[in-house]
Amino acid sequence: AQSVTQLGSHVSVSEGALVLLRCNYSSSVPPYLFWYVQYPNQGLQLLLKYTSAATLVKGINGFEAEFKKSETSFHLTKPSAHMSDAAEYFCAVSPTGTASKLTFGTGTRLQVTL
Amino acid sequence: DTAVSQTPKYLVTQMGNDKSIKCEQNLGHDTMYWYKQDSKKFLKIMFSYNNKELIINETVPNRFSPKSPDKAHLNLHINSLELGDSAVYFCASSPLAKGTDTQYFGPGTRLTVL
């Protein structure tokens, strides 16, 4: 079965600092990978996704992620954090088939301080 | 013009009661989902319908029964509510049922069972 592991349930950065949220996947074949963001009291919104095209994926709000097969990782980065980035971030995996079945990681809460 | 909407937003009820949550999407998507997010923010898929046909049915108690009257609607009925059913329930939709699909989430329904 496919799964993702998010290291760090809580990450705190200063405004303007680099954001790095870690996600490692477990799958016998390279899966499809997603990052979703959840702002307080809201639903989830897609940031970006890897679907076996380019390994460096750019998303919304200045975020990007790189698929590294050798490290089974799909870490999310942003060069400069903004206060509005404070939210819960979820990495998710979906099988490479005809079913869209997201399996989510446990989430990482990003706190941005002045 | 909300893409995926859910009603009600909040639901407070007593143990043993039966309740329903409604979901509607106006995106023209073929596939809809129900997810449960527990108090630790862990998200897990419950059901998925494609063109009104059930395609994913995770290990969910029989007390939970989804119904899709048409492609744009997916309702969730819960019988004999238990304390452990307290959670936020998210509806989502995607264009098809492919692993590459982006899922669009509703704002959630916070269910509290007393």
Short mmCIF file of C-alpha atoms in Angstrom, two decimals:
data_model
loop_
_atom_site.label_atom_id
_atom_site.label_comp_id
_atom_site.label_asym_id
_atom_site.label_seq_id
_atom_site.Cartn_x
_atom_site.Cartn_y
_atom_site.Cartn_z
CA ALA A 1 0.00 0.00 0.00
CA GLN A 2 1.14 3.52 -0.70
CA SER A 3 1.78 6.00 2.06
CA VAL A 4 3.46 9.31 2.79
CA THR A 5 5.32 10.45 5.88
CA GLN A 6 5.59 14.09 6.83
CA LEU A 7 8.50 14.82 9.14
CA GLY A 8 7.69 17.53 11.64
CA SER A 9 4.14 18.12 12.74
CA HIS A 10 4.99 21.75 13.45
CA VAL A 11 7.46 24.02 11.65
CA SER A 12 8.12 27.61 12.65
CA VAL A 13 9.97 30.10 10.42
CA SER A 14 10.54 33.83 10.43
CA GLU A 15 8.92 35.99 7.82
CA GLY A 16 11.26 36.14 4.82
CA ALA A 17 13.00 32.87 5.69
CA LEU A 18 13.10 29.71 3.62
CA VAL A 19 10.20 27.31 4.08
CA LEU A 20 11.00 23.59 3.86
CA LEU A 21 8.30 21.02 4.58
CA ARG A 22 9.34 17.40 4.25
CA CYS A 23 7.45 14.53 2.66
CA ASN A 24 8.68 11.02 1.94
CA TYR A 25 6.62 8.45 0.09
CA SER A 26 6.47 4.71 0.18
CA SER A 27 5.43 2.97 -3.03
CA SER A 28 6.63 0.10 -5.16
CA VAL A 29 6.26 2.29 -8.27
CA PRO A 30 6.62 6.07 -8.55
CA PRO A 31 3.20 7.41 -7.56
CA TYR A 32 1.45 10.68 -8.16
CA LEU A 33 2.18 13.15 -5.36
CA PHE A 34 0.31 16.22 -4.18
CA TRP A 35 0.67 19.06 -1.71
CA TYR A 36 -2.51 20.59 -0.36
CA VAL A 37 -2.88 23.54 2.01
CA GLN A 38 -5.61 24.04 4.59
CA TYR A 39 -6.18 27.49 6.07
CA PRO A 40 -7.99 27.68 9.42
CA ASN A 41 -11.60 26.55 9.23
CA GLN A 42 -11.44 25.99 5.49
CA GLY A 43 -11.27 23.11 3.04
CA LEU A 44 -8.12 21.95 1.31
CA GLN A 45 -6.66 23.67 -1.72
CA LEU A 46 -4.16 22.21 -4.15
CA LEU A 47 -0.70 23.82 -4.09
CA LEU A 48 0.97 21.60 -6.68
CA LYS A 49 1.20 18.05 -7.95
CA TYR A 50 3.68 15.65 -9.52
CA THR A 51 2.26 13.43 -12.23
CA SER A 52 5.48 11.97 -13.76
CA ALA A 53 6.28 14.88 -16.05
CA ALA A 54 8.87 17.43 -14.81
CA THR A 55 10.45 16.51 -11.48
CA LEU A 56 10.55 20.13 -10.35
CA VAL A 57 6.99 21.29 -9.94
CA LYS A 58 5.96 24.90 -9.43
CA GLY A 59 2.71 25.68 -7.68
CA ILE A 60 0.67 28.58 -6.46
CA ASN A 61 1.81 31.27 -4.01
CA GLY A 62 5.51 30.79 -4.84
CA PHE A 63 5.74 27.19 -3.64
CA GLU A 64 7.60 24.47 -5.46
CA ALA A 65 8.51 20.82 -4.86
CA GLU A 66 11.03 18.44 -6.34
CA PHE A 67 10.36 14.75 -6.91
CA LYS A 68 13.48 12.74 -6.03
CA LYS A 69 13.08 9.07 -6.77
CA SER A 70 16.43 8.11 -5.23
CA GLU A 71 15.37 9.67 -1.92
CA THR A 72 11.64 8.82 -2.26
CA SER A 73 10.98 12.43 -1.36
CA PHE A 74 8.74 15.28 -2.46
CA HIS A 75 9.68 18.17 -0.18
CA LEU A 76 7.84 21.49 -0.43
CA THR A 77 9.83 24.74 -0.47
CA LYS A 78 9.29 28.46 -0.69
CA PRO A 79 12.24 30.88 -0.77
CA SER A 80 10.67 33.55 1.42
CA ALA A 81 7.88 32.96 3.91
CA HIS A 82 5.00 35.36 4.26
CA MET A 83 2.65 35.71 7.20
CA SER A 84 -0.20 34.56 4.98
CA ASP A 85 1.53 31.19 4.49
CA ALA A 86 0.62 30.14 8.03
CA ALA A 87 -1.58 27.08 7.56
CA GLU A 88 -1.65 23.27 7.69
CA TYR A 89 0.11 21.55 4.80
CA PHE A 90 -0.67 18.04 3.67
CA CYS A 91 1.32 15.77 1.41
CA ALA A 92 -0.73 13.11 -0.36
CA VAL A 93 -0.17 10.17 -2.69
CA SER A 94 -2.45 8.69 -5.34
CA PRO A 95 -2.04 5.44 -7.24
CA THR A 96 -0.99 5.56 -10.89
CA GLY A 97 -4.10 4.03 -12.26
CA THR A 98 -7.64 4.83 -13.01
CA ALA A 99 -8.63 5.50 -9.44
CA SER A 100 -8.16 8.85 -7.75
CA LYS A 101 -7.65 7.85 -4.14
CA LEU A 102 -5.65 10.29 -2.06
CA THR A 103 -3.82 8.97 0.97
CA PHE A 104 -2.75 11.89 3.13
CA GLY A 105 0.15 12.38 5.47
CA THR A 106 -0.43 13.59 8.99
CA GLY A 107 0.09 17.22 8.08
CA THR A 108 2.56 19.93 9.06
CA ARG A 109 1.46 23.13 10.70
CA LEU A 110 3.51 26.07 9.44
CA GLN A 111 3.86 29.02 11.76
CA VAL A 112 5.35 32.26 10.44
CA THR A 113 6.70 34.76 12.95
CA LEU A 114 7.76 38.36 12.60
CA ASP B 1 -20.72 30.60 -7.35
CA THR B 2 -19.13 28.25 -4.80
CA ALA B 3 -17.51 25.28 -6.53
CA VAL B 4 -18.11 22.61 -3.86
CA SER B 5 -20.61 23.44 -1.15
CA GLN B 6 -21.70 21.52 1.93
CA THR B 7 -24.62 21.89 4.29
CA PRO B 8 -24.76 22.28 7.15
CA LYS B 9 -21.47 23.88 8.17
CA TYR B 10 -21.95 22.86 11.79
CA LEU B 11 -23.96 19.98 13.20
CA VAL B 12 -24.39 19.29 16.89
CA THR B 13 -26.45 16.27 17.88
CA GLN B 14 -26.97 13.63 20.54
CA MET B 15 -25.64 10.09 20.49
CA GLY B 16 -27.99 7.68 18.78
CA ASN B 17 -29.50 10.22 16.42
CA ASP B 18 -29.50 9.98 12.62
CA LYS B 19 -28.19 12.89 10.55
CA SER B 20 -27.38 13.78 6.96
CA ILE B 21 -24.80 16.04 5.33
CA LYS B 22 -25.33 17.31 1.82
CA CYS B 23 -22.74 18.15 -0.83
CA GLU B 24 -23.12 19.80 -4.21
CA GLN B 25 -20.57 20.68 -6.87
CA ASN B 26 -21.11 23.00 -9.83
CA LEU B 27 -17.85 22.17 -11.60
CA GLY B 28 -19.31 19.57 -13.92
CA HIS B 29 -17.09 16.88 -12.42
CA ASP B 30 -17.81 13.16 -12.72
CA THR B 31 -16.36 12.05 -9.38
CA MET B 32 -17.15 12.98 -5.80
CA TYR B 33 -15.67 11.95 -2.45
CA TRP B 34 -16.25 12.00 1.27
CA TYR B 35 -13.31 12.42 3.68
CA LYS B 36 -13.21 12.40 7.48
CA GLN B 37 -10.75 14.65 9.33
CA ASP B 38 -10.30 13.74 12.99
CA SER B 39 -9.31 15.96 15.89
CA LYS B 40 -5.62 15.46 15.07
CA LYS B 41 -6.22 16.73 11.54
CA PHE B 42 -5.73 13.29 10.01
CA LEU B 43 -7.66 12.99 6.74
CA LYS B 44 -8.97 9.69 5.49
CA ILE B 45 -11.07 8.87 2.48
CA MET B 46 -14.41 7.22 3.16
CA PHE B 47 -16.23 6.91 -0.17
CA SER B 48 -15.98 7.88 -3.81
CA TYR B 49 -18.63 7.97 -6.52
CA ASN B 50 -18.04 8.20 -10.25
CA ASN B 51 -21.10 9.05 -12.33
CA LYS B 52 -23.35 8.04 -9.45
CA GLU B 53 -21.60 4.67 -9.08
CA LEU B 54 -19.74 3.75 -5.88
CA ILE B 55 -16.07 3.11 -6.74
CA ILE B 56 -14.29 3.46 -3.40
CA ASN B 57 -15.69 2.18 -0.14
CA GLU B 58 -13.11 2.19 2.61
CA THR B 59 -13.45 0.40 5.93
CA VAL B 60 -16.32 2.49 7.19
CA PRO B 61 -19.07 1.28 9.57
CA ASN B 62 -22.36 0.35 7.92
CA ARG B 63 -23.95 3.21 9.83
CA PHE B 64 -22.51 5.49 7.15
CA SER B 65 -24.41 5.41 3.87
CA PRO B 66 -23.57 7.67 0.95
CA LYS B 67 -26.09 8.48 -1.74
CA SER B 68 -25.54 10.13 -5.09
CA PRO B 69 -28.84 11.18 -6.69
CA ASP B 70 -26.96 12.69 -9.64
CA LYS B 71 -23.40 13.57 -10.66
CA ALA B 72 -23.52 16.94 -8.94
CA HIS B 73 -24.65 15.72 -5.53
CA LEU B 74 -23.27 13.35 -2.94
CA ASN B 75 -24.95 13.08 0.44
CA LEU B 76 -23.81 11.27 3.55
CA HIS B 77 -26.30 9.77 5.96
CA ILE B 78 -25.15 8.59 9.37
CA ASN B 79 -27.31 6.34 11.55
CA SER B 80 -27.04 5.85 15.30
CA LEU B 81 -24.38 8.48 15.81
CA GLU B 82 -21.54 7.70 18.22
CA LEU B 83 -19.10 9.93 20.07
CA GLY B 84 -16.29 8.76 17.78
CA ASP B 85 -18.13 10.14 14.76
CA SER B 86 -17.28 13.66 15.91
CA ALA B 87 -15.02 15.07 13.19
CA VAL B 88 -14.95 17.41 10.24
CA TYR B 89 -16.36 15.81 7.10
CA PHE B 90 -15.14 17.09 3.76
CA CYS B 91 -16.72 16.57 0.41
CA ALA B 92 -14.54 16.83 -2.71
CA SER B 93 -14.90 16.44 -6.45
CA SER B 94 -12.58 15.78 -9.38
CA PRO B 95 -13.05 15.85 -13.16
CA LEU B 96 -12.68 12.11 -13.64
CA ALA B 97 -11.49 9.23 -11.48
CA LYS B 98 -7.83 9.38 -12.48
CA GLY B 99 -4.84 9.32 -10.18
CA THR B 100 -3.62 12.60 -11.70
CA ASP B 101 -6.84 14.46 -10.96
CA THR B 102 -6.89 17.48 -8.70
CA GLN B 103 -9.57 17.15 -6.07
CA TYR B 104 -11.55 20.25 -5.13
CA PHE B 105 -12.68 20.35 -1.52
CA GLY B 106 -15.71 21.84 0.11
CA PRO B 107 -15.48 23.96 3.29
CA GLY B 108 -16.28 21.03 5.57
CA THR B 109 -19.04 20.10 8.02
CA ARG B 110 -18.05 20.02 11.67
CA LEU B 111 -20.05 17.26 13.37
CA THR B 112 -20.15 17.17 17.15
CA VAL B 113 -21.83 14.22 18.84
CA LEU B 114 -22.70 14.77 22.51
#
